[in-house]
Coordinates of C-alpha atoms in Angstrom, one line a residue:
M65 CA 1.1 -8.5 21.0
T66 CA 0.7 -4.2 21.3
R67 CA -2.8 -3.1 23.1
T68 CA -4.0 -1.5 19.1
A69 CA -3.2 -4.9 17.3
A70 CA -5.4 -6.8 20.2
A71 CA -7.8 -4.8 19.8
G72 CA -8.1 -5.5 16.1
D73 CA -8.1 -8.8 16.9
A74 CA -11.4 -8.2 19.2
V75 CA -13.3 -6.6 16.6
V76 CA -12.3 -8.6 13.8
G77 CA -13.6 -11.7 15.7
R78 CA -16.7 -9.8 17.1
L79 CA -17.4 -8.9 13.5
V80 CA -17.2 -12.5 12.3
G81 CA -19.3 -13.7 15.1
F82 CA -21.8 -11.4 13.8
G83 CA -22.3 -12.0 10.8
R84 CA -22.8 -15.9 11.6
A85 CA -25.5 -14.7 13.6
L86 CA -27.0 -12.5 10.5
R87 CA -26.4 -15.8 8.5
E88 CA -28.5 -17.9 11.0
R89 CA -31.7 -15.6 10.6
G90 CA -31.6 -16.2 6.8
L91 CA -29.4 -13.0 6.0
E92 CA -26.7 -13.6 2.8
V93 CA -23.7 -12.1 4.9
G94 CA -20.0 -13.8 3.1
P95 CA -16.7 -13.1 3.7
G96 CA -17.0 -10.5 0.8
R97 CA -19.3 -8.1 2.6
L98 CA -17.4 -9.0 6.1
Q99 CA -14.5 -7.3 4.7
D100 CA -16.3 -4.2 3.2
A101 CA -18.1 -4.0 6.8
L102 CA -14.2 -3.9 8.6
R103 CA -13.1 -1.2 6.2
G104 CA -17.1 0.9 7.5
L105 CA -16.3 0.6 11.0
D106 CA -12.2 1.6 9.9
T107 CA -14.0 5.3 9.0
V108 CA -16.1 5.9 11.9
D109 CA -16.1 6.0 15.7
L110 CA -16.7 2.7 17.3
A111 CA -17.6 4.5 20.5
D112 CA -20.8 6.3 18.6
R113 CA -23.2 3.5 18.4
A114 CA -25.1 5.4 15.9
Q115 CA -22.3 5.7 13.8
V116 CA -21.1 1.7 13.8
Y117 CA -24.7 0.6 13.4
H118 CA -25.2 2.5 10.4
A119 CA -22.0 1.4 8.9
L120 CA -22.8 -2.3 9.6
R121 CA -26.3 -1.9 7.6
C122 CA -24.9 0.3 4.5
T123 CA -22.2 -3.0 4.0
L124 CA -24.2 -6.2 5.0
V125 CA -27.4 -5.1 4.4
S126 CA -28.9 -5.7 0.8
R127 CA -33.1 -6.1 0.5
Y128 CA -34.9 -3.7 2.3
E129 CA -37.3 -6.3 3.6
D130 CA -34.3 -7.9 5.7
I131 CA -33.4 -4.5 7.8
G132 CA -35.8 -6.0 10.6
E133 CA -33.6 -8.9 11.0
F134 CA -30.8 -7.3 11.4
D135 CA -32.1 -4.7 13.9
A136 CA -33.0 -7.4 15.9
V137 CA -30.0 -9.5 15.6
F138 CA -27.5 -6.5 16.0
V139 CA -29.6 -5.6 19.7
G140 CA -29.2 -8.9 20.4
Y141 CA -25.5 -9.9 19.9
W142 CA -24.1 -6.3 20.5
E143 CA -25.4 -6.3 24.1
R144 CA -24.1 -9.9 25.0
F145 CA -20.9 -7.7 24.9
A146 CA -22.4 -4.8 26.7
E147 CA -22.9 -7.0 29.5
G148 CA -19.0 -8.2 29.4
S149 CA -20.2 -11.7 28.2
A150 CA -19.1 -13.2 24.9
P151 CA -21.1 -15.5 23.0
P152 CA -19.6 -19.4 23.4
V153 CA -17.1 -20.8 20.4
S154 CA -18.6 -24.2 19.5
L155 CA -17.4 -26.8 16.5
E156 CA -21.0 -28.4 16.9
V157 CA -23.6 -27.4 14.2
P158 CA -27.0 -26.5 15.7
S159 CA -29.8 -29.0 15.7
K160 CA -32.7 -27.1 15.0
P161 CA -33.3 -26.2 11.3
V162 CA -32.3 -22.1 10.4
L163 CA -34.7 -20.1 8.7
V164 CA -33.7 -18.9 5.5
P165 CA -35.2 -16.3 3.1
A166 CA -38.2 -17.3 0.9
H167 CA -36.3 -16.5 -2.5
R168 CA -33.7 -18.9 -1.1
A169 CA -36.3 -21.6 -0.7
G170 CA -37.7 -20.6 -4.2
E171 CA -34.9 -20.9 -6.5
Q172 CA -35.5 -25.1 -5.2
A173 CA -38.7 -25.2 -4.8
G174 CA -41.4 -23.0 -7.5
D175 CA -44.6 -23.1 -5.6
A176 CA -42.8 -21.5 -3.0
D177 CA -44.6 -18.4 -1.0
A178 CA -42.1 -15.3 -2.1
D179 CA -43.4 -13.5 1.7
A180 CA -43.2 -16.4 3.7
P181 CA -40.2 -17.9 5.4
A182 CA -39.1 -21.2 4.4
A183 CA -37.4 -24.1 6.9
A184 CA -33.7 -25.0 5.4
V185 CA -34.2 -27.3 2.6
Y186 CA -31.4 -29.8 1.1
S187 CA -30.0 -28.9 -2.1
A188 CA -29.7 -31.1 -5.4
A189 CA -25.8 -32.6 -5.5
E190 CA -24.3 -30.5 -8.2
L191 CA -25.5 -27.6 -6.4
L192 CA -23.9 -28.8 -2.9
R193 CA -21.0 -29.2 -4.3
R194 CA -20.7 -25.2 -5.4
R195 CA -22.1 -23.6 -2.5
D196 CA -19.8 -21.6 -0.7
F197 CA -19.5 -22.7 2.9
A198 CA -20.0 -19.1 4.3
E199 CA -23.4 -19.6 3.0
M200 CA -24.4 -23.0 4.1
T201 CA -27.3 -23.8 6.0
A202 CA -27.3 -25.4 9.2
E203 CA -28.8 -28.9 7.4
E204 CA -26.2 -28.6 5.3
L205 CA -23.1 -28.3 7.4
R206 CA -24.5 -31.5 9.4
G207 CA -24.5 -33.5 5.9
L208 CA -20.9 -32.3 5.0
H209 CA -19.2 -35.4 6.1
S210 CA -20.9 -37.8 4.2
A211 CA -20.5 -35.5 1.5
I212 CA -16.7 -35.5 2.1
A213 CA -15.8 -38.7 3.1
G214 CA -14.6 -40.2 -0.2
L215 CA -12.2 -37.5 -0.9
A216 CA -10.6 -38.5 2.0
R217 CA -9.2 -40.9 0.7
A218 CA -7.3 -39.0 -1.4
Q219 CA -3.9 -39.9 -0.1
P220 CA -0.1 -38.5 -1.5
V221 CA 2.0 -41.6 -1.6
R222 CA 6.2 -42.1 -2.3
R223 CA 8.4 -44.6 -4.1
S224 CA 9.8 -46.4 -1.1
R225 CA 13.1 -48.4 -1.1
R226 CA 11.6 -52.4 -0.9
L227 CA 10.7 -54.0 -3.7
R228 CA 7.1 -55.9 -4.6
P229 CA 6.5 -58.6 -7.3
S230 CA 5.7 -56.5 -10.4
R231 CA 5.0 -57.1 -13.9
R232 CA 7.8 -54.8 -15.2
G233 CA 11.0 -53.3 -13.3
V234 CA 14.2 -55.1 -11.9
L235 CA 14.9 -58.9 -12.4
D236 CA 14.1 -60.6 -9.9
Q237 CA 16.9 -63.3 -9.4
R238 CA 15.8 -65.7 -6.4
R239 CA 12.5 -66.2 -7.5
T240 CA 13.9 -66.5 -11.8
L241 CA 16.2 -69.3 -10.5
R242 CA 13.6 -71.5 -8.3
A243 CA 11.4 -70.9 -11.3
A244 CA 14.0 -72.7 -13.6
M245 CA 14.4 -75.8 -11.3
R246 CA 10.7 -76.9 -13.3
T247 CA 12.3 -76.0 -16.2
Q248 CA 15.7 -78.0 -16.0
G249 CA 17.6 -75.2 -15.1
I250 CA 16.4 -73.0 -18.3
P251 CA 14.9 -69.4 -17.1
I252 CA 12.0 -69.4 -19.4
D253 CA 9.7 -67.2 -17.1
R254 CA 11.5 -64.9 -15.2
A255 CA 9.9 -62.6 -12.2
W256 CA 10.9 -58.7 -12.1
R257 CA 10.0 -56.6 -8.6
A258 CA 9.2 -52.8 -8.7
P259 CA 9.5 -50.7 -5.8
K260 CA 6.6 -50.1 -3.4
Q261 CA 4.5 -47.4 -3.6
V262 CA 3.9 -46.1 0.7
P263 CA 1.6 -42.9 2.3
R264 CA 3.4 -39.7 2.4
K265 CA 3.4 -37.9 5.1
L266 CA 0.7 -35.4 5.3
V267 CA 0.4 -32.3 7.4
F268 CA -2.4 -29.4 7.2
L269 CA -2.3 -26.3 9.1
C270 CA -5.4 -24.7 9.3
D271 CA -6.2 -21.0 9.9
V272 CA -8.8 -20.6 12.3
S273 CA -8.5 -16.4 13.3
G274 CA -11.7 -14.5 13.3
S275 CA -10.9 -13.6 9.3
M276 CA -11.4 -17.3 8.2
E277 CA -14.1 -18.5 10.5
P278 CA -16.9 -18.7 7.9
Y279 CA -14.6 -21.6 6.6
A280 CA -13.1 -22.7 9.7
R281 CA -16.0 -25.2 11.1
A282 CA -16.2 -26.8 7.5
L283 CA -12.5 -27.6 7.1
V284 CA -12.2 -28.8 10.5
I285 CA -14.5 -31.1 9.3
F286 CA -12.5 -31.9 6.4
L287 CA -9.6 -32.6 8.6
Q288 CA -11.8 -35.3 11.0
A289 CA -12.3 -37.1 7.5
M290 CA -8.6 -37.3 6.6
T291 CA -6.8 -38.4 9.4
T292 CA -9.1 -41.0 9.8
A293 CA -8.3 -42.4 7.0
G294 CA -5.2 -41.7 6.6
R295 CA -2.2 -43.5 8.3
R296 CA 0.5 -40.7 8.1
V297 CA -1.8 -37.1 8.6
E298 CA -1.5 -34.5 11.1
A299 CA -3.7 -31.6 11.5
F300 CA -2.7 -29.0 12.8
A301 CA -5.2 -25.8 14.2
F302 CA -3.2 -22.1 14.4
G303 CA -4.6 -18.5 15.1
T304 CA -2.3 -16.9 17.9
R305 CA -1.1 -20.0 18.9
L306 CA -0.6 -23.5 17.5
T307 CA -2.5 -26.5 18.2
R308 CA -1.9 -30.7 17.1
L309 CA -5.5 -31.3 16.1
T310 CA -4.4 -35.3 15.5
P311 CA -5.2 -36.9 18.4
H312 CA -8.6 -34.9 19.6
L313 CA -9.6 -36.0 15.8
A314 CA -9.0 -39.5 16.2
G315 CA -12.3 -41.5 16.0
R316 CA -15.4 -42.9 14.6
D317 CA -17.8 -40.6 15.6
P318 CA -17.3 -37.3 13.6
R319 CA -19.2 -35.3 16.1
A320 CA -17.5 -36.4 19.5
A321 CA -13.9 -35.7 17.5
L322 CA -15.0 -32.3 16.2
H323 CA -16.0 -31.1 20.3
R324 CA -13.2 -32.4 21.2
A325 CA -11.0 -30.2 18.2
G326 CA -13.5 -27.0 19.4
L327 CA -12.3 -28.0 22.8
A328 CA -8.5 -28.2 22.1
M329 CA -8.4 -24.4 20.3
P330 CA -9.0 -21.5 23.0
D331 CA -8.4 -19.1 19.7
W332 CA -11.2 -19.9 17.9
G333 CA -12.4 -17.3 16.1
G334 CA -9.3 -14.5 17.3
G335 CA -6.4 -13.1 15.7
T336 CA -3.7 -14.0 13.1
R337 CA -0.7 -14.8 13.6
I338 CA 0.8 -17.1 10.8
G339 CA 4.4 -16.5 11.5
E340 CA 4.7 -17.1 15.3
A341 CA 2.3 -20.5 14.3
L342 CA 4.9 -21.6 11.5
R343 CA 7.9 -20.9 14.1
A344 CA 6.4 -22.8 16.4
Y345 CA 5.5 -25.9 14.0
N346 CA 9.1 -25.7 12.9
D347 CA 10.6 -25.4 16.1
D348 CA 8.7 -28.2 18.2
H349 CA 7.9 -30.8 15.3
G350 CA 9.5 -29.6 12.4
R351 CA 12.9 -30.6 14.2
R352 CA 11.6 -34.0 14.7
A353 CA 11.7 -34.8 10.5
L354 CA 8.0 -34.5 10.7
T355 CA 8.2 -31.9 7.6
R356 CA 11.1 -34.0 5.8
G357 CA 9.5 -35.3 3.1
A358 CA 6.4 -34.6 3.7
V359 CA 3.1 -32.4 1.6
V360 CA 2.2 -29.8 3.6
V361 CA -0.9 -27.7 3.3
I362 CA -1.6 -24.4 4.5
V363 CA -4.8 -23.2 4.9
S364 CA -6.0 -19.4 5.2
D365 CA -6.4 -16.7 3.3
G366 CA -2.8 -14.3 4.2
W367 CA -3.9 -11.7 6.9
E368 CA -1.2 -11.4 9.0
R369 CA -1.1 -9.3 12.1
G370 CA 2.6 -10.0 13.3
D371 CA 6.0 -10.2 11.4
L372 CA 5.7 -10.5 8.0
D373 CA 9.9 -10.9 7.9
L374 CA 9.0 -13.5 10.7
L375 CA 6.4 -15.1 7.7
D376 CA 9.2 -15.2 5.2
R377 CA 11.5 -16.7 7.4
E378 CA 9.3 -19.8 8.5
L379 CA 7.9 -20.3 5.2
A380 CA 11.0 -20.8 3.9
R381 CA 12.1 -23.5 6.6
I382 CA 9.3 -25.3 5.3
H383 CA 9.6 -24.9 1.6
R384 CA 12.9 -26.1 2.4
A385 CA 12.6 -29.8 4.0
A386 CA 8.7 -30.4 2.6
H387 CA 8.3 -32.1 -0.6
R388 CA 5.8 -29.9 -1.6
V389 CA 4.0 -26.5 -0.1
V390 CA 0.3 -26.6 -0.9
W391 CA -1.5 -23.0 -0.1
V392 CA -5.6 -23.0 0.6
N393 CA -6.8 -19.7 0.3
P394 CA -11.2 -19.9 0.8
L395 CA -11.0 -16.5 -0.9
K396 CA -10.0 -17.2 -3.8
G397 CA -13.1 -18.6 -5.2
H398 CA -14.4 -15.4 -4.6
I399 CA -15.0 -13.5 -7.9
G400 CA -12.2 -10.2 -8.3
F401 CA -9.8 -11.7 -5.6
E402 CA -7.0 -10.4 -5.9
P403 CA -3.8 -11.1 -3.8
L404 CA -2.8 -8.2 -1.9
A405 CA -2.7 -9.6 1.4
G406 CA 0.9 -9.3 2.9
G407 CA 0.6 -12.4 4.4
M408 CA -1.1 -14.1 1.1
Q409 CA 1.8 -12.2 -1.3
I410 CA 4.5 -14.0 1.1
A411 CA 3.0 -17.1 0.7
L412 CA 2.4 -17.0 -3.1
R413 CA 6.7 -16.5 -3.0
H414 CA 6.7 -20.4 -1.3
A415 CA 3.9 -22.0 -2.3
D416 CA 4.2 -24.4 -4.9
V417 CA 0.6 -25.2 -5.5
F418 CA -2.5 -22.1 -5.1
L419 CA -6.1 -23.9 -4.9
E420 CA -9.2 -22.3 -3.3
G421 CA -11.0 -23.5 -0.7
H422 CA -14.8 -21.9 -0.3
N423 CA -16.5 -25.8 -1.6
I424 CA -16.4 -29.0 -1.8
E425 CA -15.5 -28.6 -5.3
A426 CA -12.4 -27.0 -4.4
L427 CA -12.0 -29.8 -2.2
E428 CA -12.3 -31.9 -5.0
S429 CA -9.4 -30.0 -6.8
L430 CA -7.5 -30.1 -4.0
A431 CA -7.8 -33.8 -3.6
E432 CA -6.8 -34.1 -6.9
V433 CA -3.1 -32.4 -6.0
L434 CA -3.2 -34.6 -3.5
R435 CA -3.6 -37.4 -5.6
A436 CA -1.1 -36.7 -8.4
V437 CA 2.0 -36.6 -5.7
S438 CA 4.3 -39.8 -5.8

């Protein structure tokens, strides 16, 4: 990794962390605004504090009354880096309620005071299904596991060579002859057999780099539910390196599983090396026939900072061995999205299905695709 690429990854990681800190204080900062902020930082001198402050304020603040909160977060967040300490990374959702602007609470409680902050409130089920993961409050994230538990039962299947009793299919000669012994050798009742439906291998490769950080926590919660419900499910995470999450996500306690997964991912919120991560997967796990005949689900926004030719080759290797390749991009659910990133354009050449992944409703669409695989 070159020094310039490393510096760029550091800027993206810190900017994503800054956006998370703003959301915890009630500001509406989504991935689109973070992208605008990153473009703004490209046009200013990063060593000039005033230029950085105004570039971020112009792109991340849309309401005059939020400027005070922005200033407080800006000083508290960036001073930690000036002192040489970085904010810790954890998959745990904050235990105390997060304050949200009164206008958001007023949408759900009409008699709320428009000028006073209100504690995070529960949304209706339909609103929660369509709420962007990046805009969810801590309270909503805590209830996310129970909301998606039913989706985890959507497992792809395949036809086995083993046969089972059925009402139609091929003639079961043994059962037919045994039944004929009761009717003086006349096969009045004929028996049939059909191939069994068994679970198909399912592999998840989830991007946990800085650009995916607003969605990574919710998606890892989804992976934990999938690996617990399915017998042949493997989960991996990647940023600058590949990490196998399957053993860390096991168990009935989702909070403990997510804590173990967070400790296992040292590159959480860092740079993106999709091609290198996929090469590590193909070399270490694909050779063990893990990909052969499997449904491979890759969750990423396609922001590749490495070699695009390498990404093209490794995706082609996966596509040749897999039964189906599904690419999930949370940014696809945003209005005006276009797959302009170089990695995303390469991904579309190898993906069989291209889906959104920004809310529960999008995960339901993914579950329907998995159920339809046979």
